[in-house]
XYZ file of C-alpha atoms in Angstrom:
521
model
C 100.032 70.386 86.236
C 99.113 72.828 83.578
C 102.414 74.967 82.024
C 102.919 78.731 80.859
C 105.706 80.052 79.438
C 104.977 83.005 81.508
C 102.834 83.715 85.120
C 102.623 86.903 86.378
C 101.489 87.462 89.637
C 99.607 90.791 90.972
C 97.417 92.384 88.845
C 98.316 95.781 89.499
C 99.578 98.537 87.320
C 103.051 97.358 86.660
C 101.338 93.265 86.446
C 98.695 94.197 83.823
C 100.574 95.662 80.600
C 103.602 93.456 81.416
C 100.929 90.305 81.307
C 99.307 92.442 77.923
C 103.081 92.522 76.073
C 104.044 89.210 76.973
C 100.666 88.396 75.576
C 101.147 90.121 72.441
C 104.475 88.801 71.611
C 102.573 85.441 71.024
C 103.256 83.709 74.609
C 101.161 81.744 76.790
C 100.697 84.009 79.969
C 98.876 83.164 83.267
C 97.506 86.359 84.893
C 97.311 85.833 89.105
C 95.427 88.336 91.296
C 94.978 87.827 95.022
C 91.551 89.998 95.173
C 88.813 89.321 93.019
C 89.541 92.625 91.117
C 92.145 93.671 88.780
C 94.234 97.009 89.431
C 95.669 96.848 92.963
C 95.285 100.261 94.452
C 94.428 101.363 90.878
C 90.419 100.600 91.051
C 87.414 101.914 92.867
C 85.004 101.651 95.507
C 81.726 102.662 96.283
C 79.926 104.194 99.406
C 76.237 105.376 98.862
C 75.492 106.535 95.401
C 79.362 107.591 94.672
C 82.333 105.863 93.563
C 85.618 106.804 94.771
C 89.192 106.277 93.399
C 91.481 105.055 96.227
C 94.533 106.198 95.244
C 94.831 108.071 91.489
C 95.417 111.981 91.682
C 96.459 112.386 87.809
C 98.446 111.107 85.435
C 101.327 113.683 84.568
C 102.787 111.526 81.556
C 100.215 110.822 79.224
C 99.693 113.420 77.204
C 97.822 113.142 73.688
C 98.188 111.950 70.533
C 100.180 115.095 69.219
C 102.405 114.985 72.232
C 102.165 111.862 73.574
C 103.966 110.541 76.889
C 105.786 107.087 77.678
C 102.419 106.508 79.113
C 100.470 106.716 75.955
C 102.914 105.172 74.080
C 102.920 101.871 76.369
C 98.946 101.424 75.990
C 99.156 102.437 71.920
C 101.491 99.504 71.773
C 98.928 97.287 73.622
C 96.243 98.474 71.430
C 94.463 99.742 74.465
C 92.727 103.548 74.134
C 91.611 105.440 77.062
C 89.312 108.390 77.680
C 91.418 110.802 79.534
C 90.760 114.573 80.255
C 92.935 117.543 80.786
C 93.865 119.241 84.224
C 94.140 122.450 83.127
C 96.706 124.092 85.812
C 99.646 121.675 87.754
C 98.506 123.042 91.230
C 97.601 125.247 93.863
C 99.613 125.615 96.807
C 98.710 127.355 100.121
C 101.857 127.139 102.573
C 104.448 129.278 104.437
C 107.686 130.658 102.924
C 111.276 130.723 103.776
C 109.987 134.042 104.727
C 107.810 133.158 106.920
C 104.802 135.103 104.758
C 101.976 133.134 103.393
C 102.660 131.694 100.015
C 99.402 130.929 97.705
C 100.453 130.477 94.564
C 98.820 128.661 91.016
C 101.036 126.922 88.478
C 99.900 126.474 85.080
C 100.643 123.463 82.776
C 102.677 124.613 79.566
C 106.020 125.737 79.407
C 104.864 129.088 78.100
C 102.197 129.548 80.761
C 104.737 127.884 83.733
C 107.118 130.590 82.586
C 104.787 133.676 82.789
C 103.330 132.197 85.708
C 106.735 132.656 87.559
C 107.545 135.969 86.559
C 104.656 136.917 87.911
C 105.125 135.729 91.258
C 108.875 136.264 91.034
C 110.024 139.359 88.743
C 113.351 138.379 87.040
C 113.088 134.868 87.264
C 112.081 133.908 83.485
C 115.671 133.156 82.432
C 116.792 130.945 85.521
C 113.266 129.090 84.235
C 114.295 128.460 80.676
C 117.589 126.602 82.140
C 115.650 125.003 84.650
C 113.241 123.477 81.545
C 116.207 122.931 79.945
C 117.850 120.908 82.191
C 115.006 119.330 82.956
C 114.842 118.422 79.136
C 118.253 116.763 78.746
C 117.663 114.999 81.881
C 114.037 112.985 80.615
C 116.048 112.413 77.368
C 118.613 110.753 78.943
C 116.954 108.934 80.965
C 114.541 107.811 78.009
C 118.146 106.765 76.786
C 118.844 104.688 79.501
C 115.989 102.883 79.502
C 116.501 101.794 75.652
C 120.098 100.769 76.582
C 118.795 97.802 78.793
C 121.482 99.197 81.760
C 124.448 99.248 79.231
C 124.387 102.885 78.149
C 127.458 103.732 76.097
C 129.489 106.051 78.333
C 130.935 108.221 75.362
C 127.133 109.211 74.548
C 126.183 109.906 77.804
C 129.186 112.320 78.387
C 128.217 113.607 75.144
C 124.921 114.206 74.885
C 123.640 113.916 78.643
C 126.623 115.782 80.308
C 124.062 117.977 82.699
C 121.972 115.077 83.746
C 125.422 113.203 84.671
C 126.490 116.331 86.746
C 123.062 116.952 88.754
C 121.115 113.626 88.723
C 122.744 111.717 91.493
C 122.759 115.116 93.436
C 119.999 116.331 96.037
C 117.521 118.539 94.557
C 118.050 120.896 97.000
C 121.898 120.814 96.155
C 120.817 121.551 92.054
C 118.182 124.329 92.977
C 121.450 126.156 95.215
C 124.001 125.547 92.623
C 121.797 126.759 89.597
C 121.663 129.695 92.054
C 117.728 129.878 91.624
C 115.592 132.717 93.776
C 114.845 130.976 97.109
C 111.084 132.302 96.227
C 111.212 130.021 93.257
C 112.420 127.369 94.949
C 109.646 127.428 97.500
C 107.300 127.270 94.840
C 108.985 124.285 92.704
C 109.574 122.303 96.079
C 105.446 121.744 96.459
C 105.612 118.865 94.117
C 108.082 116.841 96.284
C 105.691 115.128 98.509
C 103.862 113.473 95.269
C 107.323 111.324 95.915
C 107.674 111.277 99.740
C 111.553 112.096 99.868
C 112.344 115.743 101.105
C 114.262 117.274 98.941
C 117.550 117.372 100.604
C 117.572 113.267 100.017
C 115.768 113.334 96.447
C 118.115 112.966 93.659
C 117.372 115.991 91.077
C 116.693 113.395 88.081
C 113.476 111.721 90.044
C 112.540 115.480 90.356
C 113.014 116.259 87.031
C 111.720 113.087 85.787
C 107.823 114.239 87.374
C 108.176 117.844 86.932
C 108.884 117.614 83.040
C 106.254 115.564 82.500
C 103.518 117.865 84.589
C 104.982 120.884 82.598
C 105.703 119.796 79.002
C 102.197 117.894 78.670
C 99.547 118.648 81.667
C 98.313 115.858 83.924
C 95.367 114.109 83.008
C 92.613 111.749 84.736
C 90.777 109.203 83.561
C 87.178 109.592 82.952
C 85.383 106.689 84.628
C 88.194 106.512 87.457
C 91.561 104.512 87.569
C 89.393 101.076 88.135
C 88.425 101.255 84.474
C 92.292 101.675 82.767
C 92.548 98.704 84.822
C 89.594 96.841 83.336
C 90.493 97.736 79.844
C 94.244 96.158 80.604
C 92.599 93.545 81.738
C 89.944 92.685 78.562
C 92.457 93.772 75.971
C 94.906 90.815 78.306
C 91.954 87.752 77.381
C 91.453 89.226 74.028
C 95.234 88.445 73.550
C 94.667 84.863 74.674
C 95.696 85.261 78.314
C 94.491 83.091 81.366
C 93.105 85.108 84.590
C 92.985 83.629 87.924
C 91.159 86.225 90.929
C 91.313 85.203 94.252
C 94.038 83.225 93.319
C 97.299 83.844 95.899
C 100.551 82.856 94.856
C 102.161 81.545 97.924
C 105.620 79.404 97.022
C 107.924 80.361 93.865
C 109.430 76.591 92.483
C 113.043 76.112 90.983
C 114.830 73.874 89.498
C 117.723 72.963 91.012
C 119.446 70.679 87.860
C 119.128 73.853 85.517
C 121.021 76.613 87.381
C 118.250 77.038 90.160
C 115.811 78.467 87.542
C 112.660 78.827 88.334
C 109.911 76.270 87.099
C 106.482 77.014 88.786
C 104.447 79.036 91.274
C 102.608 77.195 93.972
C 99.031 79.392 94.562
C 95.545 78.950 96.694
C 94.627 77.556 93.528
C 96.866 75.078 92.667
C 100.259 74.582 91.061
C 101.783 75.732 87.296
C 105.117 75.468 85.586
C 106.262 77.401 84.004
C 109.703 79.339 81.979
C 109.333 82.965 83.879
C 107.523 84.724 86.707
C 107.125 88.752 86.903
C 106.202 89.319 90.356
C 104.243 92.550 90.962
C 105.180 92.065 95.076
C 107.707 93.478 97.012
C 111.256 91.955 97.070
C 111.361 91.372 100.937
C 108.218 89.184 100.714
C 109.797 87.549 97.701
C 112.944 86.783 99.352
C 111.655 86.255 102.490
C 108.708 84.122 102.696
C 108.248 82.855 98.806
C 111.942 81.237 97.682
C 114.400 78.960 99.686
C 116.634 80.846 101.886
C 119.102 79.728 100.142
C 118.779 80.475 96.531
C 118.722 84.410 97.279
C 121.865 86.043 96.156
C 123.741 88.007 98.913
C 123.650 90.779 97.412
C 119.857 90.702 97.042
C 119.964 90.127 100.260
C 122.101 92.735 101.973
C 120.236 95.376 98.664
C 117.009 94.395 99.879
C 117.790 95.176 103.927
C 119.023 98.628 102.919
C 116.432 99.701 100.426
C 113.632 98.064 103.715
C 115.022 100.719 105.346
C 113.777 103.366 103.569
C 109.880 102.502 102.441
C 108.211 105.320 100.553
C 105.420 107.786 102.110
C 102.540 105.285 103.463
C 99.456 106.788 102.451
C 96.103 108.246 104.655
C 93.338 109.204 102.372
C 90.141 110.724 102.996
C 87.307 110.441 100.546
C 84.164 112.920 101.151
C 81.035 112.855 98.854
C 79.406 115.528 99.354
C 75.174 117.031 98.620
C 76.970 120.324 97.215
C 78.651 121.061 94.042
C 82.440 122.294 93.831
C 80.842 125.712 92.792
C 78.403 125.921 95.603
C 81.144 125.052 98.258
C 83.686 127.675 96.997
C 85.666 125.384 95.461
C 87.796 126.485 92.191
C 90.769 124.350 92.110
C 91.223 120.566 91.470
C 94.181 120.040 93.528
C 95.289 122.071 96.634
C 98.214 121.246 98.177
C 98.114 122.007 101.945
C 101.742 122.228 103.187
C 102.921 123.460 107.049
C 106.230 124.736 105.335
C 107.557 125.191 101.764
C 110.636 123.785 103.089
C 110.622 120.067 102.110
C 113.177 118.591 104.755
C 111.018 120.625 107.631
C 107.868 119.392 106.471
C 109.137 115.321 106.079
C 110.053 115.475 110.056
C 107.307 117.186 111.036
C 105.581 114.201 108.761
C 106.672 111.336 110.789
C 104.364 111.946 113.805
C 100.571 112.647 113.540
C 101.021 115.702 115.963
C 103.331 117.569 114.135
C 101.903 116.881 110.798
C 100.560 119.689 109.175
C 100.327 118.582 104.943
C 97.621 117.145 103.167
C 97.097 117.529 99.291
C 93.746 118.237 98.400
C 91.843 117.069 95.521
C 88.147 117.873 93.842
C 87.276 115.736 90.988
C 83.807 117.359 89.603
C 86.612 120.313 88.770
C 88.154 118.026 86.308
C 85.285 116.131 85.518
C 81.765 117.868 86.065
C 79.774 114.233 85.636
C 82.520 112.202 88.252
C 79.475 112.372 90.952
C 75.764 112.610 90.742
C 73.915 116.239 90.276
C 74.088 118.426 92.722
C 77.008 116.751 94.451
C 80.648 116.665 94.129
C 84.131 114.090 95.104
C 87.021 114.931 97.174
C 89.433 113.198 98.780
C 92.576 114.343 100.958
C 95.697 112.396 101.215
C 98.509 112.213 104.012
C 101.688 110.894 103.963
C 102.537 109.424 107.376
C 105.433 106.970 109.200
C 105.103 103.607 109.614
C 105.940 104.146 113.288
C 102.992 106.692 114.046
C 100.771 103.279 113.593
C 102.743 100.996 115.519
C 101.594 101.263 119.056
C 98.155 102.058 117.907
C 95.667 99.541 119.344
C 92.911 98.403 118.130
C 90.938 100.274 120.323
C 92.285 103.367 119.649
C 92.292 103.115 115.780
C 89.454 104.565 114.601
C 89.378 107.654 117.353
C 92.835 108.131 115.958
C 92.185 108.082 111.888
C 89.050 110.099 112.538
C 91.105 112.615 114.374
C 93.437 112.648 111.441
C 90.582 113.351 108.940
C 88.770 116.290 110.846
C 92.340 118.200 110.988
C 92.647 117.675 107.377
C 89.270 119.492 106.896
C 89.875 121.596 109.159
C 93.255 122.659 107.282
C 91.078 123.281 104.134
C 89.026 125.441 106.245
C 91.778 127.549 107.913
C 94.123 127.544 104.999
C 91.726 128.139 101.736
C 88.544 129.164 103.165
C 86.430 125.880 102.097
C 83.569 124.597 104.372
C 83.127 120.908 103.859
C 81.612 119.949 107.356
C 77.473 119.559 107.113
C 77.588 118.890 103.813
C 79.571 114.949 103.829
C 76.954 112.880 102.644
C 79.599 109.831 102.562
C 83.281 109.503 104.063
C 85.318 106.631 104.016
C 89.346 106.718 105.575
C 91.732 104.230 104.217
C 95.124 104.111 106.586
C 98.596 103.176 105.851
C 97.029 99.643 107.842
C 94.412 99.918 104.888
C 97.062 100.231 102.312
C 99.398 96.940 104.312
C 96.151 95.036 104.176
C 94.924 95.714 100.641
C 97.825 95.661 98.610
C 100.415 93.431 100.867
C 102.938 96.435 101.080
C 105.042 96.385 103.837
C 104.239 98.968 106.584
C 101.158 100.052 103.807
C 103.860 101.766 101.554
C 102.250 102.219 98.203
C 105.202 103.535 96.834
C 107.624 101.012 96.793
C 110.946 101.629 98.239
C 111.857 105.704 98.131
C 114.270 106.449 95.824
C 117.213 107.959 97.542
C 120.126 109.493 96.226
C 122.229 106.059 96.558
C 119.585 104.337 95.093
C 117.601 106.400 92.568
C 116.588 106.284 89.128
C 120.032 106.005 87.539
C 121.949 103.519 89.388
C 118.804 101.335 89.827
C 118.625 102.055 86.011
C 122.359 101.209 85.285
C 122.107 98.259 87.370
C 119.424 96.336 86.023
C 121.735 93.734 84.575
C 122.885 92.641 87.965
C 119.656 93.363 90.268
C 117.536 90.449 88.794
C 120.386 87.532 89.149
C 117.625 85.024 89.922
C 117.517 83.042 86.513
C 113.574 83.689 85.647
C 112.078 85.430 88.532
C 112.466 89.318 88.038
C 109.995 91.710 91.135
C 108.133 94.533 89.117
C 105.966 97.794 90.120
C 107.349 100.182 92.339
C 110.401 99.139 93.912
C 111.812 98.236 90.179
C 113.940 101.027 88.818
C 111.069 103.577 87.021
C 110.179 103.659 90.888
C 106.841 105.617 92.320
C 103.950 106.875 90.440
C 101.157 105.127 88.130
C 103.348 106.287 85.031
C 106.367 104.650 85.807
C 105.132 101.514 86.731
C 102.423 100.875 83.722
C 105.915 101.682 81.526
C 107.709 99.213 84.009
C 105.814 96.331 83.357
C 106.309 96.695 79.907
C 109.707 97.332 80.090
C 110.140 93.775 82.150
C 108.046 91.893 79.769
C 110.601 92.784 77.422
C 113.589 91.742 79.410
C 111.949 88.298 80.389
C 111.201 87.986 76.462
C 114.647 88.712 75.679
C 115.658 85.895 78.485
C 113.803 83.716 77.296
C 115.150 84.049 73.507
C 118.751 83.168 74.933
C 117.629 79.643 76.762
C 116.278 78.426 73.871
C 119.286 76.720 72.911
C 118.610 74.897 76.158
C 115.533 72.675 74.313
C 112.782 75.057 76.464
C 112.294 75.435 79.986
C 112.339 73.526 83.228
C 110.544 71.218 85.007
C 109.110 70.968 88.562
């Protein structure tokens, strides 16, 4: 039976620079991915003579070298360098009001530009901006401090220096927007990038919020230039030059502990065999984990009874549509990478109307060739749209009826672009291809096809999962990563979560070694 100090199993975002760091820090790391590709939902596909991304809109935290994000900082660190380019405004949104007028509105990245940009569309506004940025601000740099505290933040310092992000980040965004006493225009416009996160605002706690918005603002979003499947590749190259081992179409089916040495764990059984080891990161969810991959009777309670509440609310499940198309951007009208497509400005409306197909009226739109002239062959362009949907809008669905239903789906989404912004795509789709959240459950193993992970509500958001990390991995050895962890949804978060994990198991494993080394199936 051949040992690691380390296996980490999924080879997704939050998998591949925790399997790089553990790599770089000298030890011997097993790298196990289910598909025969690395990168999860972060990779491509190809239909015709384009490639598509499945699931990769932009990054909004990595930045460049002069004003780099936690992003860019994690792959500096792993010696990995990526080709990224600029997005030059944060979006375009066509949607209704709490007015009930028509709202179609661009927002700039840049603090400067965001700030002109809203006095134009709302006279008066500039100074309830600057606190807004401001509080925004504090809020990233206390959370930044959070993270560097390992869950043990020193509560003088945080009362201190992070007083504001205390006061509104366990609060509803909605509740902070009200209380800041900010031009209901204003927040119609700053509520568009809530369904990036798939909580409604009236349940998102302000410091998730602020977490994204800050980052889209202070340093632009960027894309990659050869699609999301090739950060993944160059994780996964920079992984074996570090000395790592890579297993594809390797499943990991049975987690092993040792009993004698405080139940720690001491191997994963796979599809392709078993290995011992000291420590698994497992990029899968934590009800599959405690479910169907431990004994019963080695889960805590309390991971128990955490995991049944936080099953309860599962993140937006994703519907994509990806077009190619025999036109350019320019000869189709269109002018603006991403469009998003909402019924109603109002965040809590739109979410209900969200949870049955009939009544849902959002879709964010997305051309890549505006980014990225070369993404396509010439004289064509990319575009996707994505939905977020229930779980329960697919559960009666039979087979039968599934593909009537997703195709249904799609045409109202270009019909939306139609009726909304003017843009005629139908004639001129060369290629389509729909993923469902069935796709998504299928692909990636998420539960009900939720790519997010579980949402991040206000009793479980980024600060208490943050000041509870200490006592949310009791399992000596065996810590879940990606997108139910604490940096929650979003590509960002989770490439700095598996880094951020690495560390803790390295730190772990520092304090057994008194114990002579690990144990021993």
């Amino acid at each position: 039976m051949q040992k690691y100090d380390v296996v980490v199993v999924g080879a997704g975002n939050s998998g591949l620079t925790a399997a790089c760091q553990l790599a770089l820090k000298g030890k011997k790391t097993l790298l196990i991915e289910q598909h025969n590709i690395p990168g999860g939902c972060a990779t491509s596909f190809v239909r015709g003579r384009f490639e598509f991304d499945p699931s990769l809109h932009e990054m909004c935290d990595f930045g460049t070298e002069e004003n780099p994000g936690d992003a860019y900082q994690v792959m500096t660190s792993l010696g990995i360098k990526w080709e990224m380019i600029p997005v030059k405004d944060c979006f375009r949104v066509i949607t209704k009001g709490s007015d009930g007028k028509n709202l179609d509105v661009t927002i700039p990245a840049g603090y400067e530009n965001f700030l002109d940009a809203m006095e134009k569309y709302v006279p008066g506004c500039r100074s309830k901006m600057q606190e807004f940025l401001d509080l925004m601000d504090e809020t990233l740099d206390g959370i930044h401090y959070m993270s560097e505290s390992g869950g043990k933040p020193d509560s003088k310092v945080l009362m201190s220096k992070y007083a504001n992000m205390l006061r509104t980040g366990t609060y509803s965004t909605v509740k902070v927007f009200k209380a800041m006493k900010m031009p209901k225009k204003c927040i119609d416009i700053l509520s568009t990038y809530w369904s990036y996160l798939g909580v409604g605002l009236d349940k998102l706690p302000f410091i998730h919020y602020a977490a994204m918005v800050q980052k889209y603002l202070s340093r632009g979003a960027h894309i990659p230039r050869h699609t999301s499947h090739d950060l993944s590749v160059t994780l996964l190259e920079r992984f074996r030059e570090l000395g790592g081992d890579v297993l594809f179409n390797c499943r990991a089916e049975k987690f092993l502990f040792d009993r004698e040495k405080d139940n720690r764990i001491c191997g994963v059984e796979t599809t392709c065999g078993t290995f011992e080891c000291d420590y698994v990161l497992a990029n899968i969810n934590p009800d599959i984990i405690y479910g169907k991959m431990m004994p019963k009777d080695l889960v805590p309670v309390r991971e128990k009874k955490l995991a049944n509440a936080r099953g309860k609310n599962y993140a937006g499940r994703m519907f994509t549509l990806y077009l190619g198309l025999d036109k350019t951007a320019e000869e189709l009208g269109i002018k603006d990478y991403s469009i998003f497509l909402h019924g109603t400005a109002d965040s809590a409306k739109e979410f209900k109307n969200m949870q049955k197909s009939e009544t849902n009226d959002f879709s964010i739109f997305l051309c890549y060739n505006i980014v990225n002239p070369d993404f396509s062959p010439a004289g064509t362009c990319v575009c996707s749209f994505t939905k977020i949907m229930s779980a329960e809008d697919w559960n009666d669905v039979t087979p039968e009826e599934y593909a009537k239903k997703k195709t249904e789906i799609a045409e109202k989404m270009i019909q939306s672009l139609e009726d909304k912004a003017g843009i005629k795509l139908r004639g001129h789709i060369e290629e389509m291809e729909i993923a469902t959240p069935v796709t998504f459950a299928r692909y990636i193993a998420s539960p009900e096809g939720s790519a997010y992970g579980y949402a991040p509500v206000l009793w479980d958001g980024m600060i208490p999962r943050m000041m509870m990390i200490s006592k949310d991995y009791p399992i000596k050895g065996l810590r879940p990563i990606g997108t139910s962890g604490p940096r929650s949804i979003g590509y960002n978060g989770t490439y700095v979560l598996g880094q951020m994990m690495a560390n803790f198991a390295l730190k772990d494993m520092k304090s057994w070694e008194p114990e002579n080394g690990g144990s021993e199936c």
